[in-house]
Coordinates of C-alpha atoms in Angstrom, one line a residue:
M6 CA -73.5 -50.0 -19.0
N7 CA -74.0 -50.1 -22.7
E8 CA -76.1 -47.8 -24.9
T9 CA -79.1 -50.1 -25.0
E10 CA -79.1 -50.3 -21.2
I11 CA -78.7 -46.6 -20.8
R12 CA -81.6 -46.0 -23.2
A13 CA -83.8 -48.4 -21.4
R14 CA -83.0 -46.7 -18.0
V15 CA -83.7 -43.3 -19.5
I16 CA -87.0 -44.4 -20.9
G17 CA -88.0 -46.0 -17.6
I18 CA -87.2 -42.8 -15.7
I19 CA -89.2 -40.7 -18.2
K20 CA -92.1 -43.1 -17.9
S21 CA -92.0 -42.7 -14.1
V22 CA -92.6 -39.0 -14.6
A23 CA -94.9 -39.3 -17.7
P24 CA -96.7 -42.7 -17.5
E25 CA -98.7 -41.8 -20.6
L26 CA -95.5 -42.2 -22.7
E27 CA -96.0 -44.5 -25.7
E28 CA -92.5 -45.9 -26.1
G29 CA -93.1 -47.1 -29.6
E30 CA -94.1 -43.6 -30.8
L31 CA -91.0 -42.0 -29.2
R32 CA -88.6 -40.6 -31.8
A33 CA -85.0 -40.5 -30.6
D34 CA -84.0 -37.6 -32.7
R35 CA -86.9 -35.2 -31.8
P36 CA -87.2 -33.0 -28.7
L37 CA -88.4 -35.1 -25.8
R38 CA -90.4 -32.3 -24.1
D39 CA -92.4 -31.7 -27.3
Q40 CA -93.2 -35.3 -27.8
I41 CA -94.2 -36.1 -24.3
D42 CA -95.5 -32.7 -23.4
L43 CA -93.3 -32.3 -20.3
D44 CA -93.4 -29.0 -18.5
S45 CA -90.2 -27.6 -17.0
M46 CA -90.8 -29.1 -13.6
D47 CA -91.4 -32.6 -15.1
W48 CA -88.2 -32.2 -17.1
L49 CA -86.3 -31.2 -14.0
N50 CA -87.7 -34.3 -12.2
V51 CA -86.4 -36.5 -15.1
L52 CA -82.9 -35.0 -14.8
V53 CA -82.9 -35.3 -11.0
A54 CA -84.0 -38.9 -11.3
L55 CA -81.3 -39.6 -13.8
H56 CA -78.7 -38.2 -11.4
E57 CA -80.1 -40.2 -8.5
K58 CA -80.4 -43.5 -10.3
L59 CA -77.3 -43.4 -12.5
H60 CA -75.1 -41.3 -10.1
V61 CA -74.2 -38.9 -12.9
D62 CA -73.8 -35.2 -12.2
I63 CA -75.7 -33.1 -14.7
P64 CA -74.8 -29.5 -14.2
E65 CA -77.5 -26.9 -15.1
A66 CA -75.1 -25.5 -17.8
D67 CA -75.6 -28.8 -19.7
Y68 CA -79.4 -28.9 -19.7
G69 CA -79.5 -27.3 -23.1
K70 CA -77.5 -30.2 -24.6
L71 CA -80.1 -32.7 -23.4
V72 CA -83.0 -32.1 -25.9
T73 CA -83.5 -35.5 -27.6
L74 CA -83.3 -39.1 -26.4
D75 CA -80.2 -39.5 -28.5
N76 CA -78.6 -36.4 -26.9
L77 CA -79.4 -37.7 -23.4
V78 CA -78.2 -41.2 -24.0
G79 CA -74.9 -40.0 -25.6
Y80 CA -74.3 -37.5 -22.8
L81 CA -74.9 -40.2 -20.1
R82 CA -72.7 -42.7 -22.0
E83 CA -69.8 -40.2 -21.9
K84 CA -70.3 -39.4 -18.3
L85 CA -70.5 -43.0 -17.3
A86 CA -67.4 -43.8 -19.3
Q87 CA -65.5 -41.0 -17.6
R88 CA -66.5 -42.2 -14.2
A89 CA -65.4 -45.8 -15.1
A90 CA -62.0 -44.7 -16.3

């Protein structure tokens, strides 16, 4: 899965939790939770959905690394590459 595909999957998952998301207004380098106004339970639902749909383990210790869309896509790209190796 390439970066564009990962980004599309992540945005699709976020939209399933926050359907009001305006994808065109989303800034990849700004904190997602601030832009979309996700509370902690919504954010946890996003992370769980990413785990379920992409089959990537996201330990709680890594949650702090996953602030922006770019952070999330990069993290998932690395995890998926490790799994494929």
